[in-house]
Coordinates of C-alpha atoms and ligand atoms in Angstrom, one line a residue:
Chain R
X15 CA 86.8 160.5 -74.1
X16 CA 84.8 163.3 -73.1
X17 CA 81.3 163.5 -72.5
X18 CA 80.7 166.4 -75.1
X19 CA 82.3 164.2 -77.7
X20 CA 79.8 161.4 -76.8
X21 CA 76.8 163.7 -77.5
X22 CA 78.1 164.8 -80.7
X23 CA 79.0 161.2 -81.9
X24 CA 75.4 160.2 -81.1
X25 CA 73.8 162.8 -83.3
X26 CA 76.3 162.1 -86.3
X27 CA 75.7 158.3 -86.1
X28 CA 73.4 156.9 -88.4
X29 CA 72.5 160.3 -89.8
X30 CA 75.5 160.8 -92.2
X31 CA 73.6 161.1 -95.6
X32 CA 70.9 163.3 -94.1
X33 CA 73.4 165.6 -92.5
X34 CA 75.7 165.6 -95.6
X35 CA 72.9 166.9 -97.8
X36 CA 71.7 169.8 -95.2
X37 CA 75.8 170.9 -94.8
X38 CA 76.1 170.7 -98.7
X39 CA 73.0 173.1 -99.0
X40 CA 74.3 175.3 -96.5
X41 CA 77.3 175.8 -98.5
X42 CA 75.8 176.6 -102.0
X43 CA 74.3 179.4 -100.0
X44 CA 77.9 180.7 -99.4
X45 CA 78.6 182.2 -103.0
X46 CA 82.3 182.4 -103.8
X47 CA 83.9 185.4 -105.3
X48 CA 83.7 185.8 -109.2
X49 CA 86.5 183.4 -110.6
X50 CA 86.4 181.3 -107.6
X51 CA 84.2 178.2 -108.2
X52 CA 84.3 174.6 -107.0
X53 CA 82.4 171.8 -108.7
X54 CA 79.6 170.3 -106.6
X55 CA 80.9 166.8 -106.5
X56 CA 84.2 167.7 -105.3
X57 CA 82.5 169.7 -102.4
X58 CA 80.1 166.2 -101.8
X59 CA 83.5 164.3 -101.7
X60 CA 85.3 166.6 -99.4
X61 CA 82.2 166.8 -97.0
X62 CA 81.8 163.0 -96.9
X63 CA 85.5 162.5 -96.2
X64 CA 85.2 165.2 -93.6
X65 CA 82.3 163.7 -91.9
X66 CA 84.1 160.3 -91.6
X67 CA 87.6 161.6 -90.4
X68 CA 85.5 163.7 -87.9
X69 CA 83.5 160.9 -86.3
X70 CA 86.7 158.7 -85.8
X71 CA 88.7 161.7 -84.5
X72 CA 86.1 162.1 -81.9
X73 CA 85.7 158.7 -81.1
X74 CA 89.7 158.2 -80.6
X75 CA 90.8 161.5 -79.5
X76 CA 87.9 163.3 -77.9
X77 CA 86.6 166.7 -79.0
X78 CA 89.0 169.0 -77.1
X79 CA 92.3 168.8 -78.7
X80 CA 92.5 169.0 -82.4
X81 CA 96.2 169.2 -82.3
X82 CA 96.4 165.9 -81.0
X83 CA 97.7 162.8 -83.0
X84 CA 94.1 161.5 -83.5
X85 CA 92.9 164.7 -85.3
X86 CA 95.9 164.3 -87.8
X87 CA 93.7 163.1 -90.6
X88 CA 91.2 165.8 -90.3
X89 CA 94.2 168.5 -90.2
X90 CA 95.4 166.8 -93.3
X91 CA 92.2 167.0 -95.2
X92 CA 91.5 170.9 -93.9
X93 CA 95.0 171.7 -94.8
X94 CA 94.7 170.3 -98.4
X95 CA 91.4 171.9 -98.8
X96 CA 92.8 175.4 -97.6
X97 CA 95.7 175.1 -99.9
X98 CA 93.8 174.3 -103.2
X99 CA 91.0 176.5 -102.3
X100 CA 93.6 179.4 -101.5
X101 CA 95.0 178.5 -105.2
X102 CA 91.4 178.7 -106.8
X103 CA 91.1 182.1 -105.5
X104 CA 88.8 181.5 -102.5
X105 CA 89.4 184.5 -99.6
X106 CA 90.5 183.0 -95.9
X107 CA 86.8 183.6 -94.9
X108 CA 85.2 181.7 -97.6
X109 CA 87.8 178.8 -97.1
X110 CA 86.7 178.8 -93.6
X111 CA 83.2 178.6 -94.2
X112 CA 83.3 174.8 -95.2
X113 CA 83.9 174.1 -91.5
X114 CA 81.5 177.0 -90.1
X115 CA 78.6 176.0 -92.6
X116 CA 78.3 172.5 -90.7
X117 CA 77.3 174.4 -87.6
X118 CA 73.8 175.0 -88.4
X119 CA 72.9 171.5 -89.5
X120 CA 74.8 169.9 -86.4
X121 CA 73.1 172.4 -84.0
X122 CA 70.0 171.6 -85.4
X123 CA 70.5 167.9 -84.6
X124 CA 71.8 168.4 -81.2
X125 CA 68.6 170.5 -80.5
X126 CA 66.5 167.7 -81.5
X127 CA 68.6 165.2 -79.6
X128 CA 68.6 167.2 -76.3
X129 CA 64.9 168.5 -76.7
X130 CA 64.0 168.0 -73.0
X131 CA 67.3 168.8 -71.6
X132 CA 68.2 172.6 -71.6
X133 CA 71.5 172.2 -69.8
X134 CA 72.6 169.4 -71.8
X135 CA 71.9 171.2 -75.1
X136 CA 73.8 174.2 -73.9
X137 CA 76.9 172.5 -73.2
X138 CA 76.8 170.2 -76.2
X139 CA 76.2 173.3 -78.4
X140 CA 79.0 175.2 -76.6
X141 CA 81.6 172.3 -76.9
X142 CA 80.7 171.7 -80.9
X143 CA 80.8 175.3 -81.6
X144 CA 84.3 175.7 -79.6
X145 CA 85.5 172.5 -81.8
X146 CA 84.2 173.9 -85.0
X147 CA 85.7 177.4 -84.5
X148 CA 89.1 175.8 -84.0
X149 CA 88.7 173.8 -86.9
X150 CA 87.7 176.8 -88.8
X151 CA 90.6 178.8 -87.3
X152 CA 92.9 176.0 -88.7
X153 CA 92.0 176.2 -92.2
X154 CA 92.4 180.1 -92.1
X155 CA 95.9 179.8 -90.6
X156 CA 96.7 177.3 -93.3
X157 CA 95.3 179.3 -96.1
X158 CA 97.5 182.3 -94.8
X159 CA 100.6 180.4 -94.8
X160 CA 100.2 179.0 -98.3
X161 CA 99.6 182.6 -99.4
X162 CA 103.0 183.5 -97.7
X163 CA 104.6 180.7 -99.7
X164 CA 103.3 181.6 -103.1
X165 CA 104.5 185.3 -102.2
X166 CA 107.9 184.3 -101.3
X167 CA 108.1 181.8 -104.2
X168 CA 107.4 184.8 -106.5
X169 CA 109.8 187.2 -105.0
X170 CA 112.4 184.4 -105.2
X171 CA 111.4 184.0 -109.1
X172 CA 111.8 187.6 -109.6
X173 CA 115.2 187.7 -108.0
X174 CA 116.4 185.1 -110.4
X175 CA 115.1 186.4 -113.7
X176 CA 117.5 185.2 -116.6
X177 CA 119.0 187.5 -118.9
X178 CA 119.5 186.7 -122.6
X179 CA 122.2 187.9 -124.7
X180 CA 121.0 189.4 -127.9
X181 CA 122.9 189.9 -131.1
X182 CA 122.1 193.6 -132.1
X183 CA 124.2 193.5 -135.3
X184 CA 127.1 191.4 -136.7
X185 CA 129.8 191.8 -134.1
X186 CA 127.7 193.6 -131.7
X187 CA 126.2 191.8 -128.6
X188 CA 123.6 193.4 -126.1
X189 CA 122.9 192.3 -122.7
X190 CA 120.0 193.8 -121.0
X191 CA 120.2 193.1 -117.3
X192 CA 117.2 193.0 -115.4
X193 CA 117.1 192.4 -111.4
X194 CA 119.5 192.4 -108.9
X195 CA 123.2 191.6 -109.7
X196 CA 124.4 190.5 -106.4
X197 CA 122.7 187.1 -106.5
X198 CA 124.6 183.8 -107.8
X199 CA 123.0 184.3 -111.3
X200 CA 125.5 187.1 -112.1
X201 CA 128.2 184.4 -112.5
X202 CA 126.0 182.6 -115.1
X203 CA 125.0 185.8 -117.0
X204 CA 128.5 186.7 -117.3
X205 CA 129.7 183.3 -118.4
X206 CA 126.8 183.1 -121.0
X207 CA 128.2 186.7 -122.3
X208 CA 131.7 185.4 -122.8
X209 CA 130.6 182.4 -124.5
X210 CA 128.4 184.4 -127.0
X211 CA 131.3 186.6 -127.5
X212 CA 133.4 183.7 -128.8
X213 CA 130.8 182.1 -130.6
X214 CA 129.6 185.3 -132.5
X215 CA 133.2 186.8 -132.7
X216 CA 131.7 189.8 -131.7
X217 CA 133.9 192.8 -130.7
X218 CA 131.7 195.0 -129.0
X219 CA 129.3 194.1 -125.9
X220 CA 126.7 196.4 -124.7
X221 CA 125.6 195.7 -121.2
X222 CA 122.3 197.5 -120.4
X223 CA 121.6 198.0 -116.8
X224 CA 118.3 200.0 -117.2
X225 CA 116.8 197.2 -115.5
X226 CA 119.0 197.2 -112.3
X227 CA 117.4 198.8 -109.5
X228 CA 120.7 199.3 -107.2
X229 CA 124.3 199.6 -108.2
X230 CA 126.4 199.4 -105.1
X231 CA 130.2 198.2 -104.6
X232 CA 129.4 194.4 -105.3
X233 CA 127.2 195.4 -108.6
X234 CA 130.2 197.5 -109.6
X235 CA 132.5 194.7 -109.0
X236 CA 130.8 192.3 -110.9
X237 CA 130.5 194.9 -113.6
X238 CA 133.9 195.5 -113.7
X239 CA 134.8 191.6 -113.7
X240 CA 132.7 191.1 -116.8
X241 CA 134.2 193.9 -118.5
X242 CA 137.9 192.6 -118.0
X243 CA 137.0 189.2 -118.9
X244 CA 135.2 190.2 -122.1
X245 CA 138.3 192.3 -122.9
X246 CA 140.5 189.2 -122.4
X247 CA 137.9 187.5 -125.0
X248 CA 138.8 190.5 -127.6
X249 CA 135.6 192.7 -126.9
X250 CA 135.2 195.8 -125.6
X251 CA 132.2 196.7 -123.4
X252 CA 130.0 199.7 -123.1
X253 CA 127.8 200.0 -120.0
X254 CA 124.6 201.8 -121.0
X255 CA 121.3 202.6 -119.1
X256 CA 123.0 204.3 -116.0
X257 CA 120.3 206.6 -114.9
X258 CA 121.2 210.2 -113.6
X259 CA 120.3 209.0 -110.0
X260 CA 122.6 206.1 -110.2
X261 CA 125.3 208.1 -111.8
X262 CA 125.3 210.6 -109.0
X263 CA 125.0 208.0 -106.3
X264 CA 128.0 205.8 -107.6
X265 CA 130.1 209.2 -107.8
X266 CA 129.6 209.9 -104.0
X267 CA 129.9 206.1 -103.2
X268 CA 133.2 206.5 -104.6
X269 CA 133.0 203.8 -107.2
X270 CA 135.2 204.2 -110.4
X271 CA 134.2 202.5 -113.5
X272 CA 137.6 203.2 -114.9
X273 CA 138.0 203.6 -118.6
X274 CA 134.7 201.9 -119.4
X275 CA 132.5 203.8 -121.8
X276 CA 129.0 204.2 -120.4
X277 CA 126.1 205.7 -122.1
X278 CA 122.7 206.8 -120.8
X279 CA 120.7 204.6 -123.2
X280 CA 121.1 201.6 -125.1
X281 CA 120.3 203.6 -128.1
X282 CA 123.2 205.9 -127.4
X283 CA 125.5 202.9 -126.9
X284 CA 124.3 201.3 -129.9
X285 CA 125.2 204.1 -132.0
X286 CA 128.7 204.4 -130.8
X287 CA 129.1 200.5 -131.4
X288 CA 127.9 201.2 -135.1
X289 CA 130.5 203.9 -135.3
X290 CA 133.2 201.9 -133.7
X291 CA 132.6 199.0 -136.2
X292 CA 132.8 201.5 -139.2
X293 CA 129.0 201.8 -139.6
X294 CA 126.2 204.4 -139.1
X295 CA 122.5 204.9 -139.4
X296 CA 121.2 207.1 -142.3
X297 CA 117.9 208.4 -143.1
X298 CA 116.6 206.9 -146.6
X299 CA 113.5 208.8 -146.8
X300 CA 112.0 212.1 -145.6
X301 CA 109.6 211.9 -143.0
X302 CA 108.9 210.3 -139.7
Chain L
X9 CA 113.7 213.0 -82.1
X10 CA 110.6 211.3 -82.2
X11 CA 110.1 207.6 -83.9
X12 CA 106.7 207.3 -85.8
X13 CA 107.2 204.2 -87.4
X14 CA 109.4 201.2 -87.0
X15 CA 110.1 197.7 -88.1
X16 CA 113.0 195.3 -87.9
X17 CA 114.0 192.6 -90.4
X18 CA 116.5 189.8 -90.4
X19 CA 119.7 189.7 -92.4
X20 CA 120.7 186.1 -92.4
X21 CA 121.0 185.1 -96.2
X22 CA 122.0 187.0 -99.3
X23 CA 118.3 187.3 -100.4
X24 CA 117.3 189.3 -97.2
X25 CA 119.8 191.9 -98.6
X26 CA 117.4 192.3 -101.4
X27 CA 114.4 192.5 -99.3
X28 CA 116.1 195.2 -97.3
X29 CA 116.5 197.2 -100.1
X30 CA 113.0 197.0 -101.1
X31 CA 111.9 197.9 -97.6
X32 CA 114.0 200.9 -97.7
X33 CA 112.8 201.8 -101.0
X34 CA 109.3 201.6 -100.1
X35 CA 109.9 203.5 -96.7
X36 CA 111.8 206.3 -98.9
X37 CA 109.1 206.8 -101.2
X38 CA 106.6 206.9 -98.3
X39 CA 108.6 209.7 -96.7
X40 CA 108.8 211.8 -100.1
X41 CA 112.5 211.4 -100.6
X42 CA 113.5 212.4 -104.1
X43 CA 114.7 209.9 -106.6
X44 CA 118.2 210.9 -106.0
X45 CA 117.8 210.7 -102.2
X46 CA 116.0 207.4 -102.5
X47 CA 119.0 205.7 -104.4
X48 CA 121.2 207.0 -102.1
X49 CA 119.7 205.7 -99.1
X50 CA 119.0 202.2 -100.8
X51 CA 122.6 202.2 -101.6
X52 CA 123.9 202.8 -98.3
X53 CA 121.5 200.2 -97.0
X54 CA 122.7 197.7 -99.3
X55 CA 126.3 198.0 -98.3
X56 CA 125.6 198.1 -94.9
X57 CA 123.4 195.2 -94.8
X58 CA 126.1 193.2 -96.8
X59 CA 128.7 193.9 -94.5
X60 CA 126.2 192.8 -91.8
X61 CA 125.9 189.5 -93.5
X62 CA 129.4 188.8 -94.6
X63 CA 131.6 190.3 -92.0
X64 CA 128.9 190.3 -88.9
X65 CA 127.8 186.7 -89.7
X66 CA 124.4 188.1 -90.0
X67 CA 122.3 190.3 -87.9
X68 CA 119.3 192.7 -88.0
X69 CA 118.3 195.8 -89.3
X70 CA 115.8 198.3 -87.6
X71 CA 114.0 200.9 -89.9
X72 CA 112.6 203.9 -88.2
X73 CA 111.0 207.1 -89.4
X74 CA 111.8 209.8 -87.4
X75 CA 110.7 213.4 -86.9
X76 CA 112.8 216.3 -85.4
X77 CA 111.1 219.5 -85.2
X78 CA 109.8 220.1 -89.1
X79 CA 112.3 217.9 -90.3
X80 CA 111.3 214.0 -91.5
X81 CA 113.8 211.4 -92.1
X82 CA 114.7 207.7 -92.2
X83 CA 117.1 205.9 -89.9
X84 CA 118.5 202.7 -90.4
X85 CA 120.3 200.6 -87.6
X86 CA 122.3 197.7 -88.6
X87 CA 123.5 195.3 -85.7
X88 CA 125.3 192.1 -85.7
X89 CA 127.1 189.9 -82.9
X90 CA 129.9 189.5 -85.1
X91 CA 133.9 189.8 -84.5
X92 CA 133.8 193.5 -84.4
X93 CA 136.0 195.8 -86.2
X94 CA 139.5 196.1 -84.8
X95 CA 140.8 199.1 -86.7
X96 CA 138.0 201.2 -87.3
X97 CA 139.9 204.0 -88.7
X98 CA 141.4 202.1 -91.3
X99 CA 138.1 200.2 -92.0
X100 CA 136.6 203.7 -92.9
X101 CA 139.3 204.3 -95.2
X102 CA 138.5 204.3 -99.2
X103 CA 139.7 201.0 -100.5
X104 CA 140.5 199.1 -97.4
X105 CA 138.9 195.8 -97.3
X106 CA 139.8 192.2 -95.4
X107 CA 137.7 190.5 -97.7
X108 CA 137.5 190.4 -101.5
X109 CA 135.5 193.9 -101.9
X110 CA 136.4 197.1 -103.0
X111 CA 136.6 198.5 -99.7
X112 CA 134.5 201.6 -100.4
X113 CA 131.1 200.2 -98.8
X114 CA 131.7 201.7 -95.2
X115 CA 133.2 205.2 -96.3
X116 CA 131.1 205.3 -99.3
X117 CA 127.9 204.9 -97.6
X118 CA 128.9 207.3 -95.1
X119 CA 129.2 210.2 -98.0
X120 CA 125.8 208.7 -98.8
X121 CA 123.7 209.9 -95.7
X122 CA 123.5 212.8 -93.6
X123 CA 124.3 211.1 -90.0
X124 CA 126.5 208.3 -89.8
X125 CA 127.4 206.5 -86.4
X126 CA 129.3 203.2 -85.8
X127 CA 129.9 201.4 -82.7
X128 CA 131.9 198.3 -82.6
X129 CA 133.9 196.1 -80.1
X130 CA 136.0 193.2 -80.9
X131 CA 134.4 190.0 -80.0
X132 CA 131.1 191.6 -79.3
X133 CA 129.6 193.0 -82.5
X134 CA 129.0 195.9 -84.6
X135 CA 126.3 198.6 -84.9
X136 CA 126.1 200.9 -87.6
X137 CA 123.6 203.9 -87.6
X138 CA 122.6 206.1 -90.6
X139 CA 119.9 208.8 -91.0
X140 CA 118.9 210.6 -94.3
X141 CA 116.6 213.7 -93.6
X142 CA 114.2 214.7 -96.4
Ligands
LIG420 N1 129.8 194.3 -89.6 C1 131.0 194.3 -89.7 N2 131.5 193.3 -88.7 C2 133.0 193.3 -89.0 N3 133.9 193.8 -89.8 C3 133.3 194.5 -90.6 C4 131.9 195.0 -90.6 N4 131.6 195.8 -91.7 C5 132.7 196.3 -92.2 N5 133.7 195.5 -91.7 C6 135.2 195.6 -91.9 O1 135.5 196.8 -92.7 C7 136.0 196.4 -93.6 C8 135.8 197.6 -94.8 O2 134.1 197.6 -95.2 P1 133.8 198.1 -96.5 O3 132.3 197.8 -96.6 O4 134.2 199.7 -96.5 O5 134.4 197.3 -97.5 P2 134.3 195.7 -98.1 O6 133.0 195.3 -97.5 O7 135.4 195.0 -97.7 O8 134.0 195.9 -99.6 P3 133.1 196.6 -100.3 O9 131.9 197.1 -99.3 O10 133.5 197.7 -101.3 O11 132.3 195.6 -101.4 C9 135.7 195.2 -94.3 O12 136.5 194.7 -95.2 C10 135.4 194.4 -92.8 O13 137.0 194.0 -92.6
LIG421 MG1 131.2 196.2 -97.4

């Protein structure tokens, strides 16, 4: 075990409750952003647990290598703390201040212990400083990683938005597609449309792609497959929501939607669907 | 030609294709592309990214914002170490596919951009470079 670690241990020993009080006071000075708050009793428990683990890590593993196996407990505590605080809305620096705020109370005590030994003090402070810096950086890294995980999960969820099949009128279904059509969910969406066609005995299905950002060959192929399958179940499809830029792009791409009826908007498609089923919309009153 | 910004993205799983499209959309908007030009570039990127994944067994795309004289544009380079394309002329023909596609990806994306270049070698891989100018 290193000499520096020994110095730290000496000032920690027997002073835990006193040090704990000072440390907690330091932390209350760091006001978190609005919306990010944490109960004092929770902070106290975390600090107490940290001091315990911190001491045994120094005792067993020295103060130099926080990546070592003896520091596993401390790392785990900090990593849980970073993750939960990250979710509670703490910024990375607010999260790291948990560790950095220990510096002042610790250095004060080192100063007292080395009152007559300037060289020893400098050395002990330097090593404690390095140790706390690396632990603080560790919390920042975990915080960052947790954030990235959340973002990638949200992206994943966006990719997999589900698409409900809605009945617009007797015999007329609509499928408002939102998101990308090249993921595994296309199959699911197609199957649920076919099932609803059977259940409702519908003979017209409007597939609205207003919410589909890109139509490429794979998307077109999925759409055409859906149209063909719907036909086999006795329903004609209308594709709506093909915006002008998409229409132009698929022409250049060379994709042919064949004899499928296409309409610019869902409203246009609905009007056609009503007409084909022998209905229409009539104004019953003058005015708006 | 000067490159004023660049980035490289992995294409290993099909969600990466979605991320590539999102990045190309962002870069196209930054360059001030019209909505039609954005859509064309994104669609071409989608085709080539999926070819990289499906036929090239995965690879990368390099995004570059380029300037030449007064012109500004976006250049994308798709690269893989897959099997390569034995008959390039056929592969560039509308409707030709060795998979289950429509066979419109390569030929179609060529029509969607201003510059299209393809280098391929059997057993070594394929590199497709496309550029669209503002
Ligand atoms: N990166 C690549 N590596 C190896 N072969 C490729 C690559 N890209 C394209 N090919 C070959 O060229 C053919 C034509 O490609 P293209 O993108 O035009 O059509 P597709 O991918 O088969 O169908 P689509 O793109 O219309 O869904 C492919 O079937 C494949 O054999
Ligand atoms: Mg293709």
